[in-house]
PDB file of C-alpha atoms in Angstrom:
ATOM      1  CA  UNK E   1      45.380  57.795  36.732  1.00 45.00           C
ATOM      2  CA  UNK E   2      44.780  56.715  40.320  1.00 46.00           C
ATOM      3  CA  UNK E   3      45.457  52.964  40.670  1.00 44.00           C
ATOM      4  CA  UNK E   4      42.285  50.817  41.723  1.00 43.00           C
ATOM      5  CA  UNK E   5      42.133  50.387  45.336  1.00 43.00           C
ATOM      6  CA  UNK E   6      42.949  46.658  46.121  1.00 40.00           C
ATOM      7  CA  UNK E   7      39.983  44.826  47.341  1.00 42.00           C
ATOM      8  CA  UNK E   8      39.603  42.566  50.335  1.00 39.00           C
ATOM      9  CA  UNK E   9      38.492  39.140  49.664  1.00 42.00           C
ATOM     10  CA  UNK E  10      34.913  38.318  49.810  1.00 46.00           C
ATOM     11  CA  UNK E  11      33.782  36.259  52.966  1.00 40.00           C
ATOM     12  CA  UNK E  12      31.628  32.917  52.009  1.00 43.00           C
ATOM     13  CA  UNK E  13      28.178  33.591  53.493  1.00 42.00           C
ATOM     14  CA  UNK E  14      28.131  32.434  56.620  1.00 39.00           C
ATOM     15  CA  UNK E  15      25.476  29.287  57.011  1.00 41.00           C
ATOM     16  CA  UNK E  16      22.211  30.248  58.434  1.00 45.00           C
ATOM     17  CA  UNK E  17      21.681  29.572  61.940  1.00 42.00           C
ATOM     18  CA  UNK E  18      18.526  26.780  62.097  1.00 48.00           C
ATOM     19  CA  UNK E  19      15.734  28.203  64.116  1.00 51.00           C
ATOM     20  CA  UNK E  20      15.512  26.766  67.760  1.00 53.00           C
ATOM     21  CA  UNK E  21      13.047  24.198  67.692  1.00 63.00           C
ATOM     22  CA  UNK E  22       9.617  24.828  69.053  1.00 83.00           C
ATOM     23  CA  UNK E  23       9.754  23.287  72.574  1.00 91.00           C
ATOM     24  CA  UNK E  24       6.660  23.051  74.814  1.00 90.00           C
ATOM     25  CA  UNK E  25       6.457  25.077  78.322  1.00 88.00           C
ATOM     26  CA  UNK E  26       7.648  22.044  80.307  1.00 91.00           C
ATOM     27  CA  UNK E  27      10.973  21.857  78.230  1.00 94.00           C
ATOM     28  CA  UNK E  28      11.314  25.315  78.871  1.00 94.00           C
ATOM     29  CA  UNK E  29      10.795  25.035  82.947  1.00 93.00           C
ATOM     30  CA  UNK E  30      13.331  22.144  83.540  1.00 95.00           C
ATOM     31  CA  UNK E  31      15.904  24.216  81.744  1.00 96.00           C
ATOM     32  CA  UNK E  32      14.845  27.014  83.758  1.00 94.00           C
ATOM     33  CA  UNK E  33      15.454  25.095  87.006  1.00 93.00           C
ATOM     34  CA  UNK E  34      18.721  24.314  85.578  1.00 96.00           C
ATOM     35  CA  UNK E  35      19.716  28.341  84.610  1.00 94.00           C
ATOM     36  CA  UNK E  36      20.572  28.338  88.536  1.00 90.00           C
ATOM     37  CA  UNK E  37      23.766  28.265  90.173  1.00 88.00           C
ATOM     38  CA  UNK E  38      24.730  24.495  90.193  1.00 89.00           C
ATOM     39  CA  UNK E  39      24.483  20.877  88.493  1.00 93.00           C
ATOM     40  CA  UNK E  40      21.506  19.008  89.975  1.00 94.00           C
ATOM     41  CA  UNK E  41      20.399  15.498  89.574  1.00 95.00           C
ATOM     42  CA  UNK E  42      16.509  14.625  88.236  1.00 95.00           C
ATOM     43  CA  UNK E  43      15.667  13.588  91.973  1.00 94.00           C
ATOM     44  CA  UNK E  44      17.120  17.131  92.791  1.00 94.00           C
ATOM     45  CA  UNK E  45      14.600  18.605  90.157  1.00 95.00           C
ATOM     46  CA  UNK E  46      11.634  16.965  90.774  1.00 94.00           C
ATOM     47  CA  UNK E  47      11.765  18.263  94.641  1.00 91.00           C
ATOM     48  CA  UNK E  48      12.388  21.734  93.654  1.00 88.00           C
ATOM     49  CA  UNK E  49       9.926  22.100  91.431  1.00 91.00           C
ATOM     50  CA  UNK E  50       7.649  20.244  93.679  1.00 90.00           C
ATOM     51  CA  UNK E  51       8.834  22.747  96.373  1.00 86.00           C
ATOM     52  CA  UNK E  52       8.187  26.042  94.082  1.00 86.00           C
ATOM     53  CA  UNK E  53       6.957  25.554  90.515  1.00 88.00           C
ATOM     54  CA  UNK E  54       4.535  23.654  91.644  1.00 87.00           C
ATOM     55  CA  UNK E  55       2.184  26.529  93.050  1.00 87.00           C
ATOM     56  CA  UNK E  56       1.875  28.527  90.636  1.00 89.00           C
ATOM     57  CA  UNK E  57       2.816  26.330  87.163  1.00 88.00           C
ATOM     58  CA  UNK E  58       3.215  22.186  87.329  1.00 82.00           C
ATOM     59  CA  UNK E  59       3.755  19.471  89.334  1.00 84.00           C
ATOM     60  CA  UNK E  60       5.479  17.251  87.528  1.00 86.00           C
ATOM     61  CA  UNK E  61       6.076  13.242  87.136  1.00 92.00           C
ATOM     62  CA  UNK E  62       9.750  12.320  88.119  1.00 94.00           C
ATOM     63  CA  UNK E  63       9.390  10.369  84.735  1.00 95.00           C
ATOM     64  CA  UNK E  64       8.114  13.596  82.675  1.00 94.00           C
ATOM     65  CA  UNK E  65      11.601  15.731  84.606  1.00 95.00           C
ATOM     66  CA  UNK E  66      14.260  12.539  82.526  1.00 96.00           C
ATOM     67  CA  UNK E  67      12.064  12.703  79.712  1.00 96.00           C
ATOM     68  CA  UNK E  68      12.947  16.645  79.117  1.00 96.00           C
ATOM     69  CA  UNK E  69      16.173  16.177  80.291  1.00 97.00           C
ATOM     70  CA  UNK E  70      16.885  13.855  77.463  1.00 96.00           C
ATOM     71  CA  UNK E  71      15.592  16.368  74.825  1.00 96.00           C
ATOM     72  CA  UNK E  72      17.364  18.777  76.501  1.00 97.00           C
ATOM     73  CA  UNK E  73      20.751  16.951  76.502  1.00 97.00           C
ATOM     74  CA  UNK E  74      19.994  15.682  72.524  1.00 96.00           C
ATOM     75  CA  UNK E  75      19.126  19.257  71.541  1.00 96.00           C
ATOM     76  CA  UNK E  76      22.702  19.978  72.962  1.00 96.00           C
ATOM     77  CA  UNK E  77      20.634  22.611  75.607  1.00 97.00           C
ATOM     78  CA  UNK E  78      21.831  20.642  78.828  1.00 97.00           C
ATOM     79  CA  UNK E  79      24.793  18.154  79.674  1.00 97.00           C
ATOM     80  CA  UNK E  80      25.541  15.429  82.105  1.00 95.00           C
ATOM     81  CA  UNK E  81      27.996  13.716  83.837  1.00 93.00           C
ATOM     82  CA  UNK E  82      27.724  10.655  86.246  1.00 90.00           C
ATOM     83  CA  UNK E  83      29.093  10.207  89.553  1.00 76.00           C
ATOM     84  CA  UNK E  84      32.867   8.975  90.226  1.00 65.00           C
ATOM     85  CA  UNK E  85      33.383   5.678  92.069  1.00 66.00           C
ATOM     86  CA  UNK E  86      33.807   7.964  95.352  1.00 65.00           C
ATOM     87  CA  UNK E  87      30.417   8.173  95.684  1.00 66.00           C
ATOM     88  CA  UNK E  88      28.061   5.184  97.103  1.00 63.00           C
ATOM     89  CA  UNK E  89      25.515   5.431  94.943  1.00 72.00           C
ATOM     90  CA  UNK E  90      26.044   6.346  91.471  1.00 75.00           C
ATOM     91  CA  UNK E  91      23.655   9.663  89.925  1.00 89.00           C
ATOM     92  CA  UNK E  92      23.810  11.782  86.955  1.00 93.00           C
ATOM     93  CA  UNK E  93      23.768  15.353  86.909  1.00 95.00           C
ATOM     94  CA  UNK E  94      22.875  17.781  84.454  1.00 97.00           C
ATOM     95  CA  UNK E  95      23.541  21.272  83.903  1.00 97.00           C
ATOM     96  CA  UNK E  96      22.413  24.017  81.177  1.00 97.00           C
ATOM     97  CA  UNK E  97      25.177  24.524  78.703  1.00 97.00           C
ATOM     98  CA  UNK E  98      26.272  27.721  77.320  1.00 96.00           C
ATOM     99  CA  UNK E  99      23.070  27.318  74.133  1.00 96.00           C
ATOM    100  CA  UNK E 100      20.665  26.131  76.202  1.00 96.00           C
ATOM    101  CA  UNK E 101      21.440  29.141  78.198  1.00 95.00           C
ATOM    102  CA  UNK E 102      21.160  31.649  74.832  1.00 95.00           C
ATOM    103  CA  UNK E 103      18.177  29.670  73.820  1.00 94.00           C
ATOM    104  CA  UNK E 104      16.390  30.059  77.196  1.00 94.00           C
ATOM    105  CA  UNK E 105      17.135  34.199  77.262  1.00 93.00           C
ATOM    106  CA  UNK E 106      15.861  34.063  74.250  1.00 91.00           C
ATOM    107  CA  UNK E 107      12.428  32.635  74.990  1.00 91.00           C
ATOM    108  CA  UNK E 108      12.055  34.209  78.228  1.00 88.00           C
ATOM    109  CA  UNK E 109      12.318  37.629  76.718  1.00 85.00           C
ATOM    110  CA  UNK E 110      10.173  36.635  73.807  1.00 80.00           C
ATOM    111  CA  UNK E 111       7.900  39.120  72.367  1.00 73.00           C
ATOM    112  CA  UNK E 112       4.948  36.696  72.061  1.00 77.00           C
ATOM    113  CA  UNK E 113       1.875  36.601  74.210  1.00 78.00           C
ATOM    114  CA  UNK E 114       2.669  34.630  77.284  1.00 78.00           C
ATOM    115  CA  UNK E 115      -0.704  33.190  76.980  1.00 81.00           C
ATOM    116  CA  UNK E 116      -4.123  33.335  79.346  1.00 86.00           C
ATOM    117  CA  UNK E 117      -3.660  31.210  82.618  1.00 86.00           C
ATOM    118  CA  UNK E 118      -5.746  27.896  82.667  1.00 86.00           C
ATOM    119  CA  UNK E 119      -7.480  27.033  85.711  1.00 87.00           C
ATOM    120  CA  UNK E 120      -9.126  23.561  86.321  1.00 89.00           C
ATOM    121  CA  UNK E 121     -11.012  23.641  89.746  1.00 93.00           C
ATOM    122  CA  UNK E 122     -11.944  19.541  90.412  1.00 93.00           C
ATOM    123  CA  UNK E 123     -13.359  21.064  93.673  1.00 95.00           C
ATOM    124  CA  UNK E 124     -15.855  23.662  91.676  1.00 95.00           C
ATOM    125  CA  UNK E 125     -16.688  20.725  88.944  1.00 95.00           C
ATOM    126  CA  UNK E 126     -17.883  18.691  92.076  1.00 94.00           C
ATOM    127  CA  UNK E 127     -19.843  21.829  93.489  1.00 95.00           C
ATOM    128  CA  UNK E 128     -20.835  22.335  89.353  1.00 94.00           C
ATOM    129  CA  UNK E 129     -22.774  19.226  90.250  1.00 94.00           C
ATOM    130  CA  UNK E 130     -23.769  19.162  93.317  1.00 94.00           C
ATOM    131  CA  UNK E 131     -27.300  18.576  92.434  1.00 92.00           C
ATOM    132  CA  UNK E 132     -25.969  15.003  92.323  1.00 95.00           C
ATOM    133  CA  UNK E 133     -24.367  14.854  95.406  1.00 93.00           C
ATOM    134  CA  UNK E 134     -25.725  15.237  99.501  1.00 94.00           C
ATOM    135  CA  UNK E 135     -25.386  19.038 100.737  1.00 93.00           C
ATOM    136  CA  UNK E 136     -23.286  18.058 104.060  1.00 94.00           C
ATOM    137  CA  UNK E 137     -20.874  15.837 101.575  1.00 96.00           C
ATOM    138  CA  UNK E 138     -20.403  19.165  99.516  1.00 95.00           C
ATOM    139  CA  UNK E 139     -19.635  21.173 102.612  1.00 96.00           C
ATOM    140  CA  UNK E 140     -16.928  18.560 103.943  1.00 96.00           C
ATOM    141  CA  UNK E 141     -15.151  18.567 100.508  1.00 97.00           C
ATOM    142  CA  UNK E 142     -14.497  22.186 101.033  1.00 97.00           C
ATOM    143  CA  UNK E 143     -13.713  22.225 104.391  1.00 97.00           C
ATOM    144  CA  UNK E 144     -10.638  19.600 103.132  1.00 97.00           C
ATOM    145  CA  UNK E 145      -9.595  22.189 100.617  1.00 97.00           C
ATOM    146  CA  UNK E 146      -9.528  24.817 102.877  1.00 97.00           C
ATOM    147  CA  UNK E 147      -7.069  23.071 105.081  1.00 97.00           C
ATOM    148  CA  UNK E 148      -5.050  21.223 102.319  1.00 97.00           C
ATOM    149  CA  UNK E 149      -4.857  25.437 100.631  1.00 97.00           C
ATOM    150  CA  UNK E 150      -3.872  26.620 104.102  1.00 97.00           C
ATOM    151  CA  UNK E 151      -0.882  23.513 104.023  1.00 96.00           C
ATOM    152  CA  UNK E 152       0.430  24.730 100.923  1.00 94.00           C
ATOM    153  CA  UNK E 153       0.263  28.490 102.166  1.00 96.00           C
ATOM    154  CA  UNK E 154       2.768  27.109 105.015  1.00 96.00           C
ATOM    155  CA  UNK E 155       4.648  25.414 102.637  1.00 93.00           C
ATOM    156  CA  UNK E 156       4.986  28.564 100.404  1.00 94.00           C
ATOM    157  CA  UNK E 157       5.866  31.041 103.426  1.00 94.00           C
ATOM    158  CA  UNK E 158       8.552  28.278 104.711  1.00 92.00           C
ATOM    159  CA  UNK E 159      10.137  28.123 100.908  1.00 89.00           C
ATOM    160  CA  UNK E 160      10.072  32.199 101.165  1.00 91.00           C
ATOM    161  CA  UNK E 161      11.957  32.053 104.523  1.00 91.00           C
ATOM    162  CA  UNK E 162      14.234  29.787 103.245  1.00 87.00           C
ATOM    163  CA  UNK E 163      15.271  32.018 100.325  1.00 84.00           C
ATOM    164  CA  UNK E 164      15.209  35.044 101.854  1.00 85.00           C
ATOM    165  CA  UNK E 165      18.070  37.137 101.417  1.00 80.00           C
ATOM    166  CA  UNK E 166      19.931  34.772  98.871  1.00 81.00           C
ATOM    167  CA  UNK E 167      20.160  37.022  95.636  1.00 79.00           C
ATOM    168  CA  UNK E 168      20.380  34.600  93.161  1.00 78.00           C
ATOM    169  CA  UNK E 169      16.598  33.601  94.281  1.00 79.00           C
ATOM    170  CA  UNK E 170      14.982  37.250  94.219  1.00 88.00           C
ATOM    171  CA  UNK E 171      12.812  36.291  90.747  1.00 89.00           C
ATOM    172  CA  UNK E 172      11.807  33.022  92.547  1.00 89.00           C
ATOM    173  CA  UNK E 173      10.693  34.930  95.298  1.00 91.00           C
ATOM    174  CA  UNK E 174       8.501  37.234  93.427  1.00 93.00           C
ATOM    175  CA  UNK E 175       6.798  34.031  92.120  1.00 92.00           C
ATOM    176  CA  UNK E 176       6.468  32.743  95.560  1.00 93.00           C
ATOM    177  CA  UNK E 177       5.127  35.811  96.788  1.00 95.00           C
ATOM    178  CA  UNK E 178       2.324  35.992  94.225  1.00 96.00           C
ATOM    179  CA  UNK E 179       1.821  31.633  94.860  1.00 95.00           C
ATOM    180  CA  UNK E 180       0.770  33.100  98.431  1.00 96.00           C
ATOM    181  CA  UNK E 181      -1.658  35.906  97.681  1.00 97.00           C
ATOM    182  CA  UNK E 182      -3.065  33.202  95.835  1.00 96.00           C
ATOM    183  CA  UNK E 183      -3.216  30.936  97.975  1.00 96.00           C
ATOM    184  CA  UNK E 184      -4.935  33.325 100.452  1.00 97.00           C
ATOM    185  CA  UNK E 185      -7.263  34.201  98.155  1.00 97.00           C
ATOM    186  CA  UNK E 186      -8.413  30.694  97.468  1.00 97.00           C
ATOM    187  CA  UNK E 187      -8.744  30.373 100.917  1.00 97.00           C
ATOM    188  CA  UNK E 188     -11.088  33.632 101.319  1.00 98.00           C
ATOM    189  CA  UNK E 189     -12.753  32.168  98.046  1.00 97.00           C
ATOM    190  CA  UNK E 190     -13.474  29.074  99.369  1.00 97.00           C
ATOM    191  CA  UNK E 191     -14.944  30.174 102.606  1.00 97.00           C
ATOM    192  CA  UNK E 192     -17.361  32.396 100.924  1.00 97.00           C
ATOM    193  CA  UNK E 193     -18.527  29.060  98.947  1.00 96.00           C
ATOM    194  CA  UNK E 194     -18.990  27.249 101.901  1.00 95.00           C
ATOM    195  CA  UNK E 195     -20.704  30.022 103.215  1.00 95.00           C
ATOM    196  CA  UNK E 196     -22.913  30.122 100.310  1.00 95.00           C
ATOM    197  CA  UNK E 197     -23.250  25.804 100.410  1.00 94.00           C
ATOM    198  CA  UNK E 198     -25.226  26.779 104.001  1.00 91.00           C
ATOM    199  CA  UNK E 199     -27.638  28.784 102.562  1.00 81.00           C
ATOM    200  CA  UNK E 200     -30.670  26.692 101.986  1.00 68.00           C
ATOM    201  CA  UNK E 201     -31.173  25.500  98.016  1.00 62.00           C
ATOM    202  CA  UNK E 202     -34.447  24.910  96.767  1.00 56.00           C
ATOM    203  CA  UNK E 203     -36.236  21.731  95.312  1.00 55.00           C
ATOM    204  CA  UNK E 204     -33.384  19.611  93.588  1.00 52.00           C
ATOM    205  CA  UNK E 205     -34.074  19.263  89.925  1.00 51.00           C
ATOM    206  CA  UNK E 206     -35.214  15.556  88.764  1.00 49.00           C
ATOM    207  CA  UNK E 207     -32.666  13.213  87.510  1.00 46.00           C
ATOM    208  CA  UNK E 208     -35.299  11.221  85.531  1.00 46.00           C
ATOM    209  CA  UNK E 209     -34.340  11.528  81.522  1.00 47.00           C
ATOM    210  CA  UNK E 210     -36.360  13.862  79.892  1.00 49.00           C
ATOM    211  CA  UNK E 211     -37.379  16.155  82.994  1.00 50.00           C
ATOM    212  CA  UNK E 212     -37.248  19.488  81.721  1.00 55.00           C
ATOM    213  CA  UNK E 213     -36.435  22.188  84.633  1.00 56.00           C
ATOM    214  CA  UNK E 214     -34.602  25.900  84.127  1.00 58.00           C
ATOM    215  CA  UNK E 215     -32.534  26.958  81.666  1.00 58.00           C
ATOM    216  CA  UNK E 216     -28.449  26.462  83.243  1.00 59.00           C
ATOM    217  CA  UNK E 217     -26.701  29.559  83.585  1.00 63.00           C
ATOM    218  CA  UNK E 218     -24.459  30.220  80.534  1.00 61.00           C
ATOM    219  CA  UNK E 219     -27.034  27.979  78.175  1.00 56.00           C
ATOM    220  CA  UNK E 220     -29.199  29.731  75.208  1.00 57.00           C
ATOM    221  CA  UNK E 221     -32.735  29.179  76.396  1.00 57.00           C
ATOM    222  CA  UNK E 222     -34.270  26.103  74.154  1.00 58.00           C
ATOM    223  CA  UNK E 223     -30.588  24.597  73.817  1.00 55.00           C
ATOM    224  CA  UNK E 224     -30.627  21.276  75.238  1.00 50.00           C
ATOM    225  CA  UNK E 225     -27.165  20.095  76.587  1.00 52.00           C
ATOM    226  CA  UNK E 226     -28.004  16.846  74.796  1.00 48.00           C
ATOM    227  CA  UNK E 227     -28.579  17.514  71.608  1.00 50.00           C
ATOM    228  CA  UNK E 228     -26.049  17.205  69.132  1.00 45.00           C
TER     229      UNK E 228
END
């Protein structure tokens, strides 16, 4: 009779790995920023994403870029060191570590919905209602937002030229690309709606309480905005 074929020791099972924790999109686009080539300090963060997220995804406070850099560095996703004595002023600067890095692949190429784009036009709530407000005070609000859009079109085109040709930047560029069709749209948008703020409106509705006038677009006839 054969003799029973020795068996190899049985491994202990191996602890489960602890789901990454649910971060929110901001968390996600300072590590981002630091998934490039480099350590960079907060101050260094804030004006890059003020120089490229910031036309197409957030603006943020220098306070909100240290607040996500400490969950980042406590969730053991980003490190940092602080300056030697050689320098004059002391900084720290962070850098993605080797996790953060896995975790960040990993939500990038999720399989979840990205999710709809939010827009929230002050400029268009002001126009919204401009029943409220003088016609020629309208029309210069959207002349300023034509030229502020055309400064960040510049602004967009000169971070493009800056960029251009340096591989590690070729996603970024995408992005900025897009951040100036955009842009130029909102400018072609915007003329049409001062274009359409020349056309003469008729009789302003009353603003006494009570006055009844036509139904708002979007609102079921007979449903009162006020009512509760």
């Amino acid at each position: 009779m054969a003799a029973p074929r020795p068996t190899s020791p049985q491994r202990p099972p191996s602890p489960e790995r602890e789901p990454a924790p649910e971060l929110p999109p901001t968390a996600w686009a300072v590590l981002g920023l630091l998934s490039f080539p480099g350590e960079r300090t907060g101050y260094e963060l804030k004006k890059w994403a003020d120089a490229s997220l910031r036309h197409f995804y957030w603006s943020p406070a220098i306070s909100q870029i240290y607040a996500e850099l400490r969950r980042l560095e406590a969730l053991g996703y980003a490190t940092s060191r602080r300056s030697g004595p050689e320098e004059p002023r002391a900084k720290r600067s962070y850098a993605i570590t080797a996790e953060g890095r896995a975790a960040l692949v990993g939500w990038a190429g999720g399989a979840e919905d990205a999710g709809p784009p939010i827009l929230k036009h002050p400029l268009l709530l002001r126009v919204w209602l401009g029943h409220l407000a003088a016609p020629e005070h309208l029309r210069a609000l959207v002349a300023e937002h034509i030229a502020h859009t055309r400064g960040e079109l510049k602004e967009v085109r000169d971070a493009l030229a800056r960029a251009d040709g340096q591989e590690a930047w070729t996603h970024p560029q995408i992005a900025l690309r897009w951040s100036g069709r955009r842009l130029e749209a909102e400018i072609e948008l915007a003329e049409a709606m001062l274009a359409d703020l020349a056309e003469p409106a008729g009789p302003a509705p009353s603003a006494r309480a009570g006055t009844t006038g036509p139904t708002p677009p979007g609102q079921p006839p007979g449903d009162s905005p006020t009512q509760g």
